[in-house]
Amino acid sequence: MGGMKKKENKIVIANWKMNPASLKEAKALFSKVGRACSKLRRVEVVACPPFIFLNNLSGKFLKLGAQDVFYENDGRFTGEISPRMLISSGTSHVIVGHSERRELGESDEVISKKVYSVVNAGLKAVLCVGEKDRDGEGKYFEFLKNQIKQSLSSVPSRFMKNIIIAYEPIWAIGRKASDSMKPQAIRETAIFIKKILSDIYDQQIASEALILYGGSVETENVGAIISDGGVSGVLVGHKSLEVDDFIKMLKNIDAI
Ligand code: PGA
């Protein structure tokens, strides 16, 4: 239509964390969400199950993501999963640097190597960042700036188009919609993140960057988070396992 900017697709990353307990349940959840996705027009949905289920899940309308990865493709690394293996399982996206992995000891340096290995392999990286708490003096801005700079320190600008930044304040994760960050604060933080990207790379990369919000996104707050928070989508944890609520959430987003 004349003069109207084309609406961009919204992105929803479903982080299943360490769930469900069996392949049977994983298949049921994946196919139910997949059927709902076939009716969406403007939402790109990526389900991120535990590694063990990846080879057994695939669909036309629902994409597949991993929750972590190792940064080498070859070598003696007991217990690790390489980007190449993820490609062979049909994965398109990889969450890197989730706060629950950082809590287990993953450093910014390791995360930046992982982000590089993901995009260098041709996959999309969903880089998670976010502060532990918000002090009254705005120190979290400095924290976020350093975390983003260091998590991207191995990543040349040409790969930035394959990186999605998921801003997830740790204090808002795993709670209720009412504990989530308010849309206005999300908007301010997303602008701040773009400013950091513009400092590290350039204005164009910053303006094209996709920023998601994660942390207690539920059916009742998802609309405001996306439209008033000014983000390109959301990363959903616990609610992505409650299939009926999750599908409602997807429909709400599609209607924005
Ligand atoms: P939540 O989790 O939606 O359960 O808050 C988000 C996340 O940890 O990625």
Tab-separated table of N, CA, C and O in Angstrom, residues 16-27 30 47-58 64-69 79-82 85-86 88-91 101:
chain	number	residue	atom	x	y	z
A	16	TRP	N	12.647	-24.702	25.337
A	16	TRP	CA	12.030	-25.778	26.131
A	16	TRP	C	12.875	-26.118	27.368
A	16	TRP	O	12.453	-26.898	28.198
A	17	LYS	N	14.077	-25.568	27.446
A	17	LYS	CA	14.998	-25.905	28.538
A	17	LYS	C	15.133	-27.435	28.662
A	17	LYS	O	15.149	-28.099	27.641
A	18	MET	N	15.173	-27.989	29.876
A	18	MET	CA	15.416	-29.436	30.014
A	18	MET	C	14.080	-30.199	30.021
A	18	MET	O	13.791	-30.975	30.933
A	19	ASN	N	13.261	-29.948	28.992
A	19	ASN	CA	11.924	-30.551	28.892
A	19	ASN	C	11.647	-30.931	27.453
A	19	ASN	O	12.212	-30.329	26.561
A	20	PRO	N	10.693	-31.865	27.174
A	20	PRO	CA	10.006	-32.718	28.152
A	20	PRO	C	10.869	-33.942	28.477
A	20	PRO	O	11.989	-34.061	27.971
A	21	ALA	N	10.300	-34.874	29.241
A	21	ALA	CA	11.113	-36.000	29.712
A	21	ALA	C	11.270	-37.103	28.665
A	21	ALA	O	12.178	-37.918	28.762
A	22	SER	N	10.389	-37.141	27.657
A	22	SER	CA	10.474	-38.247	26.688
A	22	SER	C	10.312	-37.750	25.252
A	22	SER	O	9.722	-36.688	25.009
A	23	LEU	N	10.810	-38.576	24.322
A	23	LEU	CA	10.677	-38.252	22.895
A	23	LEU	C	9.202	-38.201	22.492
A	23	LEU	O	8.803	-37.361	21.692
A	24	LYS	N	8.413	-39.090	23.080
A	24	LYS	CA	6.988	-39.122	22.745
A	24	LYS	C	6.344	-37.755	23.036
A	24	LYS	O	5.615	-37.201	22.208
A	25	GLU	N	6.631	-37.226	24.214
A	25	GLU	CA	6.059	-35.911	24.575
A	25	GLU	C	6.632	-34.801	23.694
A	25	GLU	O	5.920	-33.872	23.310
A	26	ALA	N	7.923	-34.906	23.373
A	26	ALA	CA	8.553	-33.879	22.530
A	26	ALA	C	7.887	-33.860	21.152
A	26	ALA	O	7.590	-32.794	20.595
A	27	LYS	N	7.634	-35.050	20.618
A	27	LYS	CA	6.991	-35.133	19.290
A	27	LYS	C	5.581	-34.565	19.324
A	27	LYS	O	5.156	-33.860	18.413
A	30	PHE	N	5.825	-30.736	19.589
A	30	PHE	CA	6.337	-30.148	18.348
A	30	PHE	C	5.263	-30.178	17.253
A	30	PHE	O	5.061	-29.207	16.529
A	47	ALA	N	11.359	-23.756	17.629
A	47	ALA	CA	11.307	-24.540	18.865
A	47	ALA	C	12.716	-25.044	19.174
A	47	ALA	O	13.390	-25.585	18.294
A	48	CYS	N	13.142	-24.877	20.416
A	48	CYS	CA	14.485	-25.306	20.821
A	48	CYS	C	14.393	-26.400	21.889
A	48	CYS	O	14.385	-26.106	23.092
A	49	PRO	N	14.321	-27.650	21.444
A	49	PRO	CA	14.252	-28.767	22.389
A	49	PRO	C	15.663	-29.149	22.864
A	49	PRO	O	16.651	-28.683	22.297
A	50	PRO	N	15.765	-30.016	23.851
A	50	PRO	CA	17.078	-30.552	24.232
A	50	PRO	C	17.724	-31.278	23.038
A	50	PRO	O	17.017	-31.820	22.181
A	51	PHE	N	19.055	-31.297	23.001
A	51	PHE	CA	19.801	-31.923	21.890
A	51	PHE	C	19.256	-33.297	21.498
A	51	PHE	O	19.160	-33.628	20.330
A	52	ILE	N	18.957	-34.102	22.526
A	52	ILE	CA	18.643	-35.521	22.299
A	52	ILE	C	17.430	-35.735	21.389
A	52	ILE	O	17.296	-36.775	20.767
A	53	PHE	N	16.566	-34.711	21.284
A	53	PHE	CA	15.370	-34.868	20.453
A	53	PHE	C	15.527	-34.295	19.039
A	53	PHE	O	14.680	-34.504	18.182
A	54	LEU	N	16.600	-33.561	18.793
A	54	LEU	CA	16.683	-32.796	17.543
A	54	LEU	C	16.537	-33.649	16.287
A	54	LEU	O	15.847	-33.267	15.346
A	55	ASN	N	17.192	-34.813	16.278
A	55	ASN	CA	17.152	-35.646	15.078
A	55	ASN	C	15.783	-36.253	14.799
A	55	ASN	O	15.546	-36.792	13.725
A	56	ASN	N	14.908	-36.171	15.772
A	56	ASN	CA	13.597	-36.804	15.624
A	56	ASN	C	12.457	-35.824	15.423
A	56	ASN	O	11.294	-36.205	15.475
A	57	LEU	N	12.810	-34.569	15.231
A	57	LEU	CA	11.763	-33.561	15.064
A	57	LEU	C	12.014	-32.786	13.777
A	57	LEU	O	13.143	-32.369	13.518
A	58	SER	N	10.962	-32.618	12.989
A	58	SER	CA	11.105	-31.742	11.826
A	58	SER	C	9.717	-31.346	11.362
A	58	SER	O	8.733	-32.037	11.638
A	64	LEU	N	13.573	-25.438	13.805
A	64	LEU	CA	14.220	-26.167	14.882
A	64	LEU	C	15.465	-25.399	15.342
A	64	LEU	O	16.272	-24.955	14.529
A	65	GLY	N	15.599	-25.261	16.653
A	65	GLY	CA	16.783	-24.599	17.200
A	65	GLY	C	17.402	-25.448	18.289
A	65	GLY	O	16.765	-26.338	18.840
A	66	ALA	N	18.669	-25.153	18.616
A	66	ALA	CA	19.339	-25.847	19.710
A	66	ALA	C	19.513	-24.856	20.869
A	66	ALA	O	19.463	-23.646	20.672
A	67	GLN	N	19.741	-25.388	22.053
A	67	GLN	CA	19.869	-24.519	23.238
A	67	GLN	C	21.319	-24.166	23.562
A	67	GLN	O	21.591	-23.359	24.456
A	68	ASP	N	22.237	-24.823	22.845
A	68	ASP	CA	23.659	-24.602	23.100
A	68	ASP	C	24.425	-25.278	21.955
A	68	ASP	O	23.818	-25.933	21.097
A	69	VAL	N	25.734	-25.154	21.961
A	69	VAL	CA	26.576	-25.749	20.932
A	69	VAL	C	28.010	-25.711	21.450
A	69	VAL	O	28.306	-24.965	22.395
A	79	GLY	N	31.356	-35.324	25.074
A	79	GLY	CA	30.097	-34.747	25.560
A	79	GLY	C	29.615	-33.525	24.803
A	79	GLY	O	28.516	-33.039	25.063
A	80	GLU	N	30.414	-33.022	23.868
A	80	GLU	CA	30.016	-31.795	23.174
A	80	GLU	C	29.287	-32.082	21.853
A	80	GLU	O	29.398	-33.168	21.289
A	81	ILE	N	28.579	-31.083	21.365
A	81	ILE	CA	27.829	-31.169	20.101
A	81	ILE	C	28.324	-30.041	19.197
A	81	ILE	O	28.361	-28.874	19.612
A	82	SER	N	28.692	-30.385	17.951
A	82	SER	CA	29.278	-29.366	17.058
A	82	SER	C	28.211	-28.682	16.194
A	82	SER	O	27.131	-29.239	15.967
A	85	MET	N	27.040	-30.965	13.417
A	85	MET	CA	26.020	-31.953	13.815
A	85	MET	C	24.637	-31.321	13.857
A	85	MET	O	23.646	-31.934	13.471
A	86	LEU	N	24.604	-30.083	14.324
A	86	LEU	CA	23.305	-29.397	14.396
A	86	LEU	C	22.741	-29.191	12.994
A	86	LEU	O	21.545	-29.366	12.767
A	88	SER	N	23.267	-31.078	10.444
A	88	SER	CA	22.786	-32.363	9.909
A	88	SER	C	21.471	-32.783	10.565
A	88	SER	O	20.741	-33.602	10.015
A	89	SER	N	21.141	-32.213	11.700
A	89	SER	CA	19.854	-32.566	12.319
A	89	SER	C	18.729	-31.618	11.900
A	89	SER	O	17.610	-31.735	12.383
A	90	GLY	N	19.032	-30.691	11.007
A	90	GLY	CA	17.983	-29.809	10.490
A	90	GLY	C	17.789	-28.536	11.308
A	90	GLY	O	16.814	-27.808	11.117
A	91	THR	N	18.725	-28.272	12.190
A	91	THR	CA	18.624	-27.078	13.033
A	91	THR	C	18.966	-25.815	12.240
A	91	THR	O	19.903	-25.827	11.450
A	101	ARG	N	23.127	-21.018	31.304
A	101	ARG	CA	24.444	-21.573	30.956
A	101	ARG	C	25.554	-20.685	31.520
A	101	ARG	O	26.577	-21.171	31.973
